[in-house]
Amino acid sequence: MILEFMKKRSRQQIFTSIALPLVVVGGWFYPMLGFFLLLCMVGSLAIAWKNGRKWCDWSCPRGSFYDIFLKKISRRRTVPDLIRKTWFRSVVLGGLITALGTQLYFAWPDIEAVGMAFVRVLTITTTGGIVLGFFYQERAWCHICPMGTLGKWSAPRNRALLVSGQCKSCRLCTRVCPMQLKPYEYKAEAMHDGDCLKCGSCVAACPITALEFGGEQKRAA
């Protein structure tokens, strides 16, 4: 059942979401906490090689924080097409890599200064994500998140979402999708969208069990 599924996912997200405010706030007092961001970056890329953006589901503290807390105040509007475009995401990726790289260059070899560089970037991007999430949808930032973009580009085509020809296009899948994807448009096909978080919300929400992940994920009852 979708309610049971969402409760389980929320419990997982609450566990990881706590790390975000701890690092964003605590990092200004204890800069070494900034290296937690580096750990998340490595974890995200490591998982992406095999499972695409699976890390972004509940392992990512920021994504979890947005789902648990920002969702309560978000206007829940459709994310603008602009921030979904590859060129725009590339600009954001390049800009943030340049900004972080510049800070690290001037901070090295002072370890605390290096940690503070990560804290600054995390604080700025998290604030930007909150603004986007409030005016649009809580996961709006996830469409331009540098690590999410790299995860999308390296996402494998295995475990794609399979949409049965029996799909009734009820659009319940889109209503629960944290990335506002539209599985129903792939009736009798496989959805290979690299922004899919493999969270399984759509599978659990489908009333006729018309969705499954590459034949590997058990259909929702």
Backbone as a chain_set.jsonl record, in Angstrom:
{"seq": "MILEFMKKRSRQQIFTSIALPLVVVGGWFYPMLGFFLLLCMVGSLAIAWKNGRKWCDWSCPRGSFYDIFLKKISRRRTVPDLIRKTWFRSVVLGGLITALGTQLYFAWPDIEAVGMAFVRVLTITTTGGIVLGFFYQERAWCHICPMGTLGKWSAPRNRALLVSGQCKSCRLCTRVCPMQLKPYEYKAEAMHDGDCLKCGSCVAACPITALEFGGEQKRAA", "coords": {"N": [[0.838, -1.195, 0.0], [0.408, 2.274, -0.694], [0.463, 4.178, 1.404], [1.739, 2.852, 3.539], [4.165, 2.388, 2.315], [5.134, 5.01, 1.911], [5.378, 5.863, 4.549], [7.424, 4.232, 5.476], [9.521, 5.087, 3.834], [9.701, 7.726, 4.675], [10.587, 7.382, 7.299], [13.173, 6.482, 6.849], [14.227, 8.728, 5.614], [14.064, 10.703, 7.592], [16.059, 9.908, 9.293], [18.423, 10.408, 7.811], [18.096, 13.09, 7.1], [18.625, 14.7, 9.284], [21.316, 15.184, 9.322], [21.83, 17.311, 7.588], [21.063, 20.009, 8.693], [22.791, 19.881, 10.878], [25.352, 19.959, 9.759], [25.252, 22.271, 8.127], [24.693, 24.322, 9.998], [26.31, 23.69, 12.257], [28.772, 23.539, 10.989], [29.771, 26.099, 10.698], [30.819, 26.653, 13.086], [32.395, 24.492, 13.653], [34.408, 23.816, 11.367], [35.45, 21.422, 10.286], [33.359, 19.719, 9.94], [32.518, 20.161, 7.437], [33.652, 18.36, 5.708], [31.924, 16.332, 5.557], [30.272, 16.817, 3.445], [31.942, 16.229, 1.304], [32.123, 13.491, 1.657], [29.491, 12.749, 1.07], [29.391, 13.453, -1.61], [31.192, 11.672, -2.767], [29.914, 9.25, -2.12], [27.538, 9.53, -3.553], [28.405, 9.521, -6.255], [29.616, 7.015, -6.357], [27.487, 5.231, -6.071], [25.991, 5.961, -8.278], [27.191, 4.857, -10.563], [26.202, 2.307, -10.775], [23.504, 2.287, -10.005], [22.32, 4.673, -10.87], [20.571, 7.594, -9.911], [19.935, 6.689, -7.366], [20.999, 7.219, -4.836], [20.018, 9.734, -4.268], [17.458, 9.338, -3.404], [16.814, 8.602, -0.512], [19.194, 8.549, 0.817], [20.627, 10.866, 0.489], [21.165, 13.614, 2.484], [20.239, 16.262, 2.062], [18.211, 16.042, 0.097], [16.44, 14.408, 1.499], [15.825, 16.085, 3.649], [14.479, 18.145, 2.342], [12.243, 16.731, 1.399], [11.016, 15.919, 3.787], [10.715, 18.236, 5.439], [10.667, 20.746, 3.914], [8.654, 20.232, 2.114], [6.297, 20.662, 3.465], [5.775, 23.376, 3.376], [6.006, 24.091, 0.774], [4.892, 25.424, -2.364], [4.313, 23.643, -4.254], [4.339, 23.644, -7.104], [4.665, 23.104, -10.673], [7.904, 22.291, -11.749], [9.98, 24.574, -13.461], [10.647, 24.264, -16.972], [13.102, 25.177, -17.793], [15.13, 24.682, -15.829], [15.424, 22.034, -16.115], [16.729, 21.569, -18.39], [19.58, 20.424, -20.235], [21.734, 22.171, -20.904], [21.435, 24.257, -19.083], [21.75, 22.988, -16.643], [24.352, 22.199, -16.963], [25.677, 24.637, -16.896], [25.203, 25.425, -14.247], [26.497, 23.333, -12.908], [29.163, 23.677, -13.811], [29.647, 26.248, -12.809], [29.453, 25.932, -10.005], [31.453, 24.044, -9.522], [33.672, 25.508, -10.263], [33.547, 27.6, -8.392], [33.832, 26.205, -5.958], [36.277, 24.942, -6.403], [38.006, 27.147, -6.63], [37.875, 28.217, -4.048], [38.957, 26.085, -2.584], [41.512, 26.057, -3.59], [42.676, 28.444, -2.625], [42.392, 27.954, 0.048], [43.935, 25.757, 0.693], [47.007, 24.747, 2.323], [45.476, 24.608, 4.631], [43.574, 22.752, 6.642], [41.21, 23.222, 8.124], [40.265, 25.485, 6.866], [39.759, 24.448, 4.384], [37.679, 22.715, 5.016], [35.796, 24.647, 5.74], [35.31, 25.795, 3.275], [33.776, 23.867, 1.996], [31.577, 23.971, 3.689], [30.586, 26.563, 3.2], [29.776, 26.377, 0.491], [27.827, 24.371, 0.716], [25.994, 25.658, 2.379], [25.161, 27.866, 0.826], [24.081, 26.603, -1.5], [22.1, 25.034, -0.334], [20.424, 26.974, 0.731], [19.602, 28.192, -1.634], [18.224, 26.046, -2.695], [16.114, 25.835, -0.906], [14.705, 28.173, -1.413], [13.924, 27.763, -4.11], [12.447, 25.444, -3.712], [10.362, 26.336, -2.123], [8.891, 28.149, -3.756], [8.352, 26.565, -5.967], [8.5, 23.266, -6.297], [9.29, 20.948, -3.7], [11.576, 19.415, -4.328], [12.841, 20.819, -6.31], [15.456, 21.867, -6.499], [16.93, 19.555, -6.839], [16.959, 19.009, -9.517], [18.948, 20.532, -10.597], [21.091, 20.07, -9.031], [24.528, 19.589, -8.705], [25.736, 17.03, -8.142], [23.568, 15.409, -8.578], [23.147, 15.885, -11.26], [25.493, 14.806, -12.376], [25.034, 12.208, -11.605], [22.791, 11.61, -13.112], [23.83, 11.742, -15.709], [25.58, 9.622, -15.661], [23.981, 7.524, -15.206], [22.997, 4.168, -15.472], [21.354, 2.063, -17.921], [20.086, -0.101, -16.955], [17.611, -1.59, -14.804], [15.475, 0.06, -15.484], [12.35, 1.836, -15.409], [9.617, -0.084, -16.008], [6.72, 0.155, -17.89], [3.607, -1.139, -18.086], [1.437, -2.12, -20.8], [-1.07, -2.084, -19.906], [-1.494, 0.144, -18.468], [-3.52, 2.772, -17.235], [-3.281, 5.458, -17.456], [-3.809, 7.111, -15.226], [-2.357, 8.866, -13.801], [-1.48, 8.837, -11.191], [1.036, 8.047, -10.587], [2.667, 10.178, -11.306], [1.833, 12.079, -9.484], [2.905, 11.24, -7.068], [5.58, 11.129, -7.57], [8.746, 12.264, -6.663], [10.302, 13.754, -8.353], [8.679, 14.748, -10.249], [8.262, 13.28, -12.599], [6.856, 11.579, -15.492], [5.681, 8.721, -15.742], [3.444, 7.484, -16.946], [3.404, 8.302, -19.565], [4.95, 6.573, -20.909], [3.732, 4.25, -21.721], [3.605, 0.769, -22.239], [6.296, 0.719, -22.647], [9.778, 1.296, -21.691], [10.875, 3.443, -19.161], [13.591, 5.416, -19.263], [14.542, 7.621, -17.934], [17.066, 9.599, -16.647], [16.784, 11.064, -14.334], [15.213, 9.703, -12.602], [14.742, 8.554, -9.35], [14.647, 5.999, -8.48], [13.026, 5.397, -6.341], [10.641, 4.063, -5.99], [8.104, 4.962, -5.419], [6.132, 5.44, -7.346], [5.584, 2.859, -8.221], [4.473, 1.721, -5.951], [2.205, 3.28, -5.753], [0.638, 2.756, -7.973], [-2.509, 1.623, -8.916], [-3.134, -0.666, -10.345], [-0.949, -2.246, -10.507], [0.869, -1.76, -12.678], [3.44, -1.006, -13.044], [6.969, -1.569, -12.774], [10.374, -2.077, -11.751], [12.653, -2.892, -13.989], [12.048, -5.594, -13.818], [13.108, -6.471, -11.489], [12.26, -5.361, -9.128], [9.807, -6.079, -6.762], [6.387, -6.061, -7.49], [4.005, -3.703, -6.252], [1.559, -4.529, -3.76]], "CA": [[0.0, 0.0, 0.0], [1.194, 3.486, -0.831], [0.642, 4.849, 2.69], [2.764, 2.118, 4.275], [5.426, 2.62, 1.614], [5.582, 6.37, 2.176], [5.779, 5.934, 5.955], [8.736, 3.583, 5.57], [10.483, 5.978, 3.177], [9.861, 8.9, 5.544], [11.416, 6.991, 8.446], [14.546, 6.447, 6.365], [14.645, 10.1, 5.324], [14.242, 11.427, 8.854], [17.359, 9.486, 9.814], [19.508, 11.083, 7.089], [17.858, 14.536, 6.983], [19.181, 15.382, 10.461], [22.712, 15.553, 9.048], [21.94, 18.58, 6.867], [21.19, 21.179, 9.583], [23.96, 19.724, 11.738], [26.542, 20.394, 9.03], [25.079, 23.661, 7.681], [24.808, 25.212, 11.152], [27.493, 23.344, 13.044], [29.989, 23.73, 10.215], [30.3, 27.459, 10.88], [31.543, 26.643, 14.366], [33.371, 23.402, 13.557], [34.604, 23.677, 9.92], [35.77, 20.057, 9.867], [32.105, 19.064, 9.557], [32.338, 20.365, 6.004], [34.105, 17.194, 4.957], [30.776, 15.434, 5.387], [29.795, 17.067, 2.085], [32.812, 15.455, 0.425], [31.711, 12.09, 1.814], [28.234, 12.589, 0.329], [29.707, 13.548, -3.028], [31.807, 10.399, -3.151], [28.879, 8.228, -2.027], [26.607, 9.726, -4.659], [29.021, 9.073, -7.502], [29.871, 5.578, -6.272], [26.219, 4.537, -6.305], [25.489, 6.316, -9.601], [27.737, 3.996, -11.611], [25.406, 1.084, -10.899], [22.066, 2.496, -9.788], [21.859, 6.004, -11.23], [20.361, 8.566, -8.84], [19.371, 6.013, -6.208], [21.479, 7.911, -3.63], [19.182, 10.918, -4.042], [16.171, 8.934, -2.847], [16.79, 8.913, 0.926], [20.547, 8.603, 1.368], [21.074, 12.253, 0.439], [20.582, 14.388, 3.587], [19.519, 17.439, 1.601], [16.976, 15.594, -0.533], [15.564, 13.928, 2.565], [15.382, 17.265, 4.401], [13.468, 18.83, 1.536], [11.026, 15.911, 1.371], [10.392, 15.851, 5.113], [10.385, 19.538, 6.024], [10.309, 21.781, 2.943], [7.403, 19.846, 1.468], [5.169, 21.168, 4.253], [5.5, 24.779, 3.057], [6.182, 24.288, -0.658], [3.698, 25.716, -3.148], [4.093, 22.421, -5.045], [4.057, 23.957, -8.498], [5.505, 22.391, -11.63], [9.264, 22.814, -11.892], [10.167, 25.177, -14.794], [11.384, 23.453, -17.944], [14.463, 25.71, -17.926], [16.113, 24.036, -14.96], [15.537, 20.627, -16.505], [17.502, 21.5, -19.625], [20.965, 20.01, -20.064], [22.667, 23.299, -20.954], [21.318, 25.025, -17.854], [22.347, 22.181, -15.591], [25.792, 22.227, -17.198], [26.151, 25.938, -16.432], [25.194, 25.372, -12.783], [27.562, 22.405, -12.525], [30.443, 24.32, -14.047], [29.786, 27.388, -11.908], [29.705, 25.48, -8.638], [32.771, 23.402, -9.485], [34.644, 26.599, -10.313], [33.495, 28.306, -7.111], [34.413, 25.35, -4.926], [37.679, 24.743, -6.726], [38.72, 28.376, -6.313], [37.987, 28.296, -2.59], [39.882, 25.054, -2.122], [42.868, 26.469, -4.007], [43.18, 29.462, -1.699], [42.348, 27.437, 1.421], [44.965, 24.72, 0.883], [46.775, 23.43, 2.935], [44.794, 24.748, 5.92], [42.482, 21.786, 6.627], [39.972, 23.832, 8.594], [39.815, 26.399, 5.81], [39.203, 23.575, 3.345], [36.367, 22.291, 5.51], [34.905, 25.799, 5.675], [34.945, 25.982, 1.87], [32.654, 22.96, 1.759], [30.442, 24.482, 4.462], [30.045, 27.723, 2.485], [29.072, 25.9, -0.702], [26.637, 23.655, 1.162], [25.05, 26.638, 2.913], [24.62, 28.65, -0.285], [23.241, 25.764, -2.356], [20.929, 24.621, 0.436], [19.541, 28.138, 0.781], [19.007, 28.308, -2.965], [17.274, 24.947, -2.841], [14.932, 26.144, -0.097], [13.95, 29.204, -2.141], [13.295, 27.095, -5.249], [11.475, 24.489, -3.2], [9.19, 27.062, -1.601], [8.113, 28.727, -4.847], [7.935, 25.54, -6.916], [8.291, 21.969, -5.665], [10.366, 20.777, -2.702], [12.781, 18.822, -4.912], [13.245, 21.595, -7.49], [16.915, 21.955, -6.544], [17.495, 18.272, -7.252], [17.087, 18.995, -10.973], [20.186, 21.206, -10.985], [22.145, 19.679, -8.096], [25.683, 19.083, -9.453], [25.913, 15.594, -7.989], [22.428, 14.779, -9.235], [23.384, 15.985, -12.703], [26.5, 13.8, -12.71], [24.388, 10.913, -11.443], [21.905, 11.442, -14.264], [24.65, 11.484, -16.893], [26.256, 8.322, -15.563], [22.966, 6.512, -14.871], [22.931, 3.029, -16.388], [20.023, 1.814, -18.475], [19.47, -1.248, -16.293], [16.592, -1.263, -13.811], [14.6, 1.138, -15.945], [10.968, 1.632, -14.993], [8.816, -0.698, -17.063], [5.317, 0.555, -17.823], [2.778, -2.105, -18.801], [0.453, -1.607, -21.742], [-2.343, -2.016, -19.185], [-1.554, 1.435, -17.78], [-4.752, 3.526, -17.493], [-2.942, 6.887, -17.48], [-4.511, 7.79, -14.132], [-1.4, 9.883, -13.379], [-1.129, 8.743, -9.774], [2.487, 7.895, -10.532], [3.254, 11.523, -11.359], [1.479, 12.801, -8.256], [3.772, 10.836, -5.954], [6.982, 11.157, -7.981], [9.443, 13.424, -6.095], [10.948, 14.509, -9.424], [7.618, 15.147, -11.168], [8.363, 12.557, -13.866], [5.549, 11.144, -16.001], [5.776, 7.341, -16.223], [2.289, 7.09, -17.751], [3.653, 8.641, -20.961], [5.771, 5.506, -21.485], [2.903, 3.036, -21.736], [4.132, -0.349, -23.028], [7.708, 0.988, -22.907], [10.617, 1.426, -20.504], [11.26, 4.821, -18.92], [15.013, 5.461, -18.947], [14.873, 8.981, -17.505], [18.166, 9.583, -15.693], [16.427, 11.757, -13.1], [14.441, 8.794, -11.751], [15.474, 8.254, -8.121], [14.436, 4.582, -8.161], [12.456, 5.344, -4.994], [9.549, 3.092, -5.971], [6.826, 5.575, -5.033], [5.158, 5.238, -8.424], [5.227, 1.434, -8.223], [3.581, 1.505, -4.81], [0.96, 4.032, -5.925], [-0.147, 2.266, -9.112], [-3.63, 0.794, -8.443], [-3.28, -1.912, -11.108], [0.399, -2.835, -10.563], [1.323, -1.692, -14.063], [4.812, -0.514, -13.067], [7.983, -2.312, -12.054], [11.732, -1.699, -12.121], [13.488, -3.875, -14.675], [11.712, -6.951, -13.444], [13.84, -6.822, -10.281], [11.54, -4.9, -7.945], [8.521, -6.714, -6.593], [5.264, -5.172, -7.709], [3.28, -3.365, -5.038], [0.312, -5.261, -3.626]], "C": [[0.878, 1.252, 0.0], [1.442, 4.172, 0.51], [1.735, 4.176, 3.516], [4.138, 2.356, 3.653], [5.984, 3.994, 1.956], [6.028, 6.544, 3.628], [7.174, 5.34, 6.135], [9.808, 4.495, 4.978], [10.753, 7.21, 4.046], [10.733, 8.589, 6.752], [12.885, 6.961, 8.047], [15.074, 7.867, 6.161], [14.866, 10.921, 6.59], [15.633, 11.138, 9.424], [18.495, 10.25, 9.15], [19.339, 12.601, 7.057], [18.466, 15.338, 8.134], [20.596, 15.884, 10.191], [22.825, 16.917, 8.383], [22.028, 19.786, 7.797], [22.392, 21.092, 10.513], [25.216, 20.256, 11.057], [26.435, 21.863, 8.627], [25.261, 24.642, 8.839], [26.094, 24.942, 11.925], [28.8, 23.601, 12.324], [30.602, 25.106, 10.376], [31.068, 27.597, 12.196], [32.646, 25.593, 14.373], [33.555, 23.066, 12.066], [34.881, 22.254, 9.429], [34.524, 19.276, 9.466], [31.863, 19.192, 8.055], [32.761, 19.173, 5.174], [33.002, 16.148, 4.805], [30.204, 15.595, 3.981], [30.622, 16.276, 1.083], [32.443, 13.985, 0.462], [30.439, 11.814, 1.013], [28.48, 12.616, -1.175], [30.284, 12.236, -3.546], [30.758, 9.286, -3.148], [27.904, 8.301, -3.191], [27.162, 9.194, -5.968], [29.26, 7.567, -7.511], [28.613, 4.775, -6.585], [25.713, 4.768, -7.725], [25.975, 5.374, -10.694], [26.892, 2.745, -11.827], [23.914, 1.34, -10.838], [21.567, 3.908, -10.085], [21.696, 6.901, -10.009], [19.72, 7.95, -7.591], [19.786, 6.693, -4.9], [20.536, 9.055, -3.261], [17.843, 10.586, -3.396], [16.068, 9.303, -1.371], [18.175, 8.978, 1.555], [21.076, 10.032, 1.408], [20.403, 13.059, 1.554], [19.76, 15.589, 3.113], [18.188, 17.053, 0.941], [15.962, 15.133, 0.497], [14.994, 15.094, 3.367], [14.29, 17.998, 3.642], [12.149, 18.058, 1.521], [10.278, 15.945, 2.7], [9.9, 17.212, 5.602], [9.933, 20.598, 5.008], [8.976, 21.496, 2.26], [6.192, 20.434, 2.174], [4.805, 22.613, 3.9], [5.618, 25.084, 1.559], [4.848, 24.573, -1.35], [3.366, 24.59, -4.109], [3.653, 22.71, -6.466], [5.013, 23.195, -9.408], [6.861, 23.081, -11.779], [9.435, 23.366, -13.31], [11.008, 24.287, -15.709], [12.84, 23.89, -18.047], [15.469, 24.939, -17.087], [16.228, 22.535, -15.213], [16.463, 20.466, -17.708], [18.975, 21.212, -19.351], [21.918, 21.197, -20.025], [22.632, 24.099, -19.655], [21.966, 24.281, -16.699], [23.863, 22.169, -15.727], [26.402, 23.528, -16.703], [26.247, 25.952, -14.909], [26.326, 24.48, -12.284], [28.929, 23.061, -12.664], [30.695, 25.468, -13.084], [30.135, 26.97, -10.493], [31.063, 24.788, -8.498], [33.862, 24.467, -9.479], [34.72, 27.325, -8.976], [34.163, 27.494, -6.001], [35.905, 25.17, -5.155], [38.535, 25.955, -6.374], [38.938, 28.511, -4.803], [38.992, 27.29, -2.046], [41.331, 25.43, -2.452], [43.469, 27.455, -3.002], [43.212, 28.973, -0.245], [43.485, 26.457, 1.713], [46.287, 25.349, 1.336], [46.111, 23.503, 4.31], [43.542, 23.865, 5.914], [41.16, 22.394, 7.087], [39.399, 24.788, 7.552], [39.19, 25.611, 4.658], [37.804, 23.118, 3.748], [35.356, 23.417, 5.424], [34.46, 26.083, 4.246], [33.753, 25.1, 1.518], [31.397, 23.454, 2.478], [29.784, 25.653, 3.74], [29.213, 27.288, 1.277], [27.771, 25.199, -0.312], [25.575, 24.63, 1.66], [24.373, 27.417, 1.79], [23.675, 27.822, -1.148], [21.983, 25.304, -1.631], [19.924, 25.761, 0.528], [18.84, 28.34, -0.558], [17.95, 27.245, -3.19], [15.989, 25.196, -2.071], [14.06, 27.18, -0.807], [13.214, 28.576, -3.325], [12.177, 26.167, -4.786], [10.218, 25.146, -2.671], [8.307, 27.545, -2.741], [7.632, 27.684, -5.858], [7.61, 24.233, -6.19], [9.493, 21.649, -4.799], [11.663, 20.215, -3.272], [13.276, 19.585, -6.137], [14.765, 21.666, -7.624], [17.543, 20.691, -7.095], [17.667, 18.167, -8.768], [18.375, 19.664, -11.435], [21.335, 20.913, -10.017], [23.314, 19.084, -8.881], [25.871, 17.568, -9.356], [24.765, 14.826, -8.639], [22.602, 14.782, -10.74], [24.406, 14.946, -13.147], [25.911, 12.39, -12.6], [23.486, 10.606, -12.618], [22.713, 11.059, -15.502], [25.32, 10.119, -16.861], [25.279, 7.188, -15.276], [22.933, 5.398, -15.907], [21.5, 2.823, -16.875], [19.376, 0.57, -17.865], [18.511, -0.764, -15.211], [15.774, -0.041, -14.212], [13.185, 0.82, -15.472], [10.174, 1.095, -16.173], [7.352, -0.351, -16.853], [4.492, -0.384, -18.694], [1.807, -1.415, -19.751], [-0.912, -1.488, -21.108], [-2.515, -0.695, -18.445], [-2.792, 2.219, -18.203], [-4.524, 5.04, -17.546], [-3.703, 7.681, -16.424], [-3.656, 8.907, -13.523], [-1.092, 9.882, -11.876], [0.381, 8.645, -9.606], [3.177, 9.258, -10.508], [2.993, 12.297, -10.073], [2.403, 12.463, -7.091], [5.255, 10.903, -6.296], [7.667, 12.403, -7.426], [10.123, 14.294, -7.149], [9.961, 14.936, -10.502], [7.766, 14.509, -12.552], [6.988, 12.014, -14.246], [5.624, 9.736, -16.591], [4.638, 6.936, -17.155], [2.482, 7.411, -19.241], [4.473, 7.563, -21.673], [5.016, 4.181, -21.527], [3.472, 2.005, -22.724], [5.603, -0.122, -23.408], [8.493, 0.992, -21.592], [11.018, 2.89, -20.365], [12.713, 4.845, -18.454], [15.445, 6.845, -18.483], [15.93, 8.941, -16.406], [17.868, 10.293, -14.392], [15.569, 10.898, -12.178], [15.293, 8.404, -10.552], [15.363, 6.787, -7.711], [13.817, 4.412, -6.772], [11.307, 4.342, -4.881], [8.196, 3.656, -5.593], [5.754, 5.32, -6.081], [4.669, 3.796, -8.469], [4.22, 1.15, -7.114], [2.229, 2.176, -5.007], [0.065, 3.487, -7.032], [-1.246, 1.306, -8.647], [-3.786, -0.53, -9.183], [-1.932, -2.61, -11.303], [0.937, -2.886, -11.997], [2.781, -1.253, -14.183], [5.738, -1.451, -12.298], [9.371, -1.887, -12.558], [12.483, -2.88, -12.713], [13.224, -5.307, -14.323], [12.371, -7.382, -12.156], [13.084, -6.426, -9.023], [10.154, -5.522, -7.88], [7.405, -5.701, -6.764], [4.545, -4.916, -6.378], [1.963, -4.134, -4.982], [-0.868, -4.312, -3.644]], "O": [[1.945, 1.281, 0.613], [2.532, 4.7, 0.731], [2.563, 4.855, 4.123], [5.138, 2.506, 4.355], [7.17, 4.129, 2.257], [6.962, 7.298, 3.9], [8.0, 5.887, 6.865], [10.881, 4.653, 5.559], [11.888, 7.677, 4.141], [11.526, 9.426, 7.183], [13.748, 7.371, 8.824], [16.221, 8.168, 6.492], [15.775, 11.751, 6.638], [16.291, 12.025, 9.967], [19.425, 10.693, 9.824], [20.33, 13.328, 6.992], [18.784, 16.517, 7.975], [21.025, 16.887, 10.762], [23.816, 17.617, 8.59], [22.998, 20.538, 7.703], [22.952, 22.119, 10.897], [26.041, 20.919, 11.685], [27.397, 22.619, 8.763], [25.908, 25.677, 8.68], [26.866, 25.859, 12.207], [29.823, 23.852, 12.959], [31.811, 25.274, 10.212], [31.854, 28.525, 12.386], [33.688, 25.767, 15.006], [32.928, 22.134, 11.562], [34.579, 21.923, 8.283], [34.615, 18.287, 8.739], [31.097, 18.424, 7.474], [32.281, 18.992, 4.055], [33.129, 15.203, 4.027], [29.712, 14.633, 3.391], [30.083, 15.717, 0.128], [32.445, 13.309, -0.567], [30.321, 10.778, 0.358], [27.843, 11.876, -1.924], [29.916, 11.756, -4.618], [30.717, 8.471, -4.07], [27.495, 7.28, -3.745], [26.467, 8.496, -6.705], [29.124, 6.918, -8.548], [28.671, 3.76, -7.28], [25.083, 3.89, -8.313], [25.249, 5.117, -11.654], [26.866, 2.188, -12.924], [23.14, 0.687, -11.539], [20.505, 4.3, -9.603], [22.587, 6.962, -9.162], [19.032, 8.646, -6.845], [18.999, 6.735, -3.954], [20.289, 9.309, -2.082], [17.165, 11.481, -2.891], [15.32, 10.212, -1.011], [18.319, 9.413, 2.698], [21.888, 10.369, 2.27], [19.177, 13.174, 1.564], [18.715, 15.898, 3.686], [17.159, 17.675, 1.206], [14.771, 15.426, 0.387], [13.815, 15.089, 3.723], [13.294, 18.422, 4.228], [11.074, 18.649, 1.617], [9.049, 15.994, 2.727], [8.789, 17.323, 6.121], [8.925, 21.271, 5.224], [8.258, 22.419, 1.875], [5.166, 20.679, 1.541], [3.664, 23.033, 4.099], [5.359, 26.209, 1.131], [3.81, 24.031, -0.969], [2.291, 24.566, -4.708], [2.712, 22.1, -6.974], [6.048, 22.702, -8.959], [6.941, 24.301, -11.917], [9.069, 22.692, -14.273], [11.959, 23.642, -15.267], [13.715, 23.079, -18.351], [16.541, 24.579, -17.574], [17.042, 21.854, -14.589], [16.923, 19.364, -18.007], [19.544, 21.689, -18.37], [22.824, 21.227, -19.192], [23.668, 24.564, -19.179], [22.652, 24.882, -15.873], [24.579, 22.133, -14.726], [27.505, 23.535, -16.156], [27.234, 26.425, -14.344], [27.033, 24.838, -11.342], [29.75, 23.009, -11.749], [31.812, 25.649, -12.599], [31.0, 27.568, -9.853], [31.738, 24.931, -7.478], [34.859, 24.338, -8.769], [35.806, 27.63, -8.483], [34.949, 28.02, -5.213], [36.7, 25.238, -4.217], [39.653, 25.811, -5.88], [40.024, 28.865, -4.343], [39.78, 27.605, -1.155], [42.249, 25.149, -1.682], [44.62, 27.315, -2.587], [43.955, 29.5, 0.583], [43.938, 26.346, 2.852], [46.673, 26.387, 0.797], [46.184, 22.542, 5.076], [42.557, 24.195, 5.253], [40.11, 22.114, 6.507], [38.183, 24.879, 7.386], [38.221, 26.052, 4.04], [36.872, 23.128, 2.943], [34.196, 23.19, 5.08], [33.347, 26.562, 4.029], [32.832, 25.534, 0.825], [30.292, 23.366, 1.943], [28.557, 25.729, 3.674], [28.098, 27.765, 1.07], [26.735, 25.413, -0.941], [24.388, 24.447, 1.39], [23.157, 27.604, 1.801], [22.587, 28.283, -1.492], [20.919, 25.196, -2.24], [18.717, 25.544, 0.417], [17.643, 28.622, -0.611], [16.911, 27.503, -3.797], [14.906, 24.818, -2.517], [12.833, 27.078, -0.805], [12.024, 28.822, -3.522], [11.105, 26.113, -5.388], [9.129, 24.578, -2.76], [7.09, 27.366, -2.694], [6.623, 27.892, -6.531], [6.567, 24.116, -5.548], [10.611, 22.041, -5.132], [12.74, 20.508, -2.753], [14.055, 19.046, -6.924], [15.302, 21.543, -8.725], [18.583, 20.75, -7.75], [18.432, 17.332, -9.251], [18.848, 19.398, -12.54], [22.43, 21.453, -10.173], [23.107, 18.151, -9.657], [26.132, 16.903, -10.359], [24.959, 13.737, -9.18], [22.255, 13.816, -11.42], [24.22, 14.281, -14.166], [26.239, 11.502, -13.386], [23.422, 9.464, -13.073], [22.327, 10.161, -16.251], [25.595, 9.53, -17.906], [25.682, 6.036, -15.121], [22.847, 5.672, -17.104], [20.555, 3.357, -16.295], [18.248, 0.223, -18.214], [18.614, 0.377, -14.761], [15.426, 0.788, -13.371], [12.866, -0.331, -15.172], [10.073, 1.746, -17.213], [6.81, -0.542, -15.764], [4.667, -0.414, -19.912], [1.408, -0.271, -19.53], [-1.816, -0.876, -21.676], [-3.568, -0.443, -17.859], [-3.085, 2.321, -19.395], [-5.478, 5.809, -17.668], [-4.183, 8.784, -16.689], [-4.167, 9.78, -12.821], [-0.505, 10.834, -11.362], [0.935, 9.102, -8.606], [4.15, 9.46, -9.781], [3.835, 13.077, -9.628], [2.653, 13.304, -6.228], [6.1, 10.751, -5.414], [7.206, 13.512, -7.697], [10.48, 15.439, -6.873], [10.365, 15.431, -11.554], [7.432, 15.13, -13.562], [6.07, 11.993, -13.426], [5.63, 9.578, -17.812], [4.843, 6.127, -18.061], [1.79, 6.844, -20.086], [4.67, 7.625, -22.887], [5.613, 3.114, -21.381], [3.775, 2.321, -23.874], [6.094, -0.703, -24.376], [7.941, 0.727, -20.524], [11.452, 3.511, -21.335], [13.028, 4.349, -17.372], [16.614, 7.202, -18.631], [15.721, 8.327, -15.36], [18.621, 10.146, -13.428], [15.232, 11.331, -11.076], [16.434, 7.971, -10.713], [15.931, 6.384, -6.696], [14.052, 3.405, -6.104], [11.034, 3.83, -3.795], [7.232, 2.903, -5.459], [4.607, 5.02, -5.748], [3.492, 3.537, -8.721], [3.242, 0.431, -7.315], [1.218, 1.7, -4.491], [-1.142, 3.732, -7.028], [-0.943, 0.277, -8.044], [-4.489, -1.423, -8.71], [-1.8, -3.472, -12.172], [1.399, -3.928, -12.462], [3.305, -1.139, -15.291], [5.341, -2.051, -11.299], [9.501, -1.391, -13.677], [12.902, -3.777, -11.981], [14.091, -6.161, -14.51], [12.226, -8.534, -11.749], [13.233, -7.057, -7.976], [9.411, -5.484, -8.862], [7.483, -4.595, -6.23], [4.485, -5.782, -5.505], [1.325, -4.367, -6.008], [-2.014, -4.75, -3.542]]}, "num_chains": 1, "name": "protein.A"}
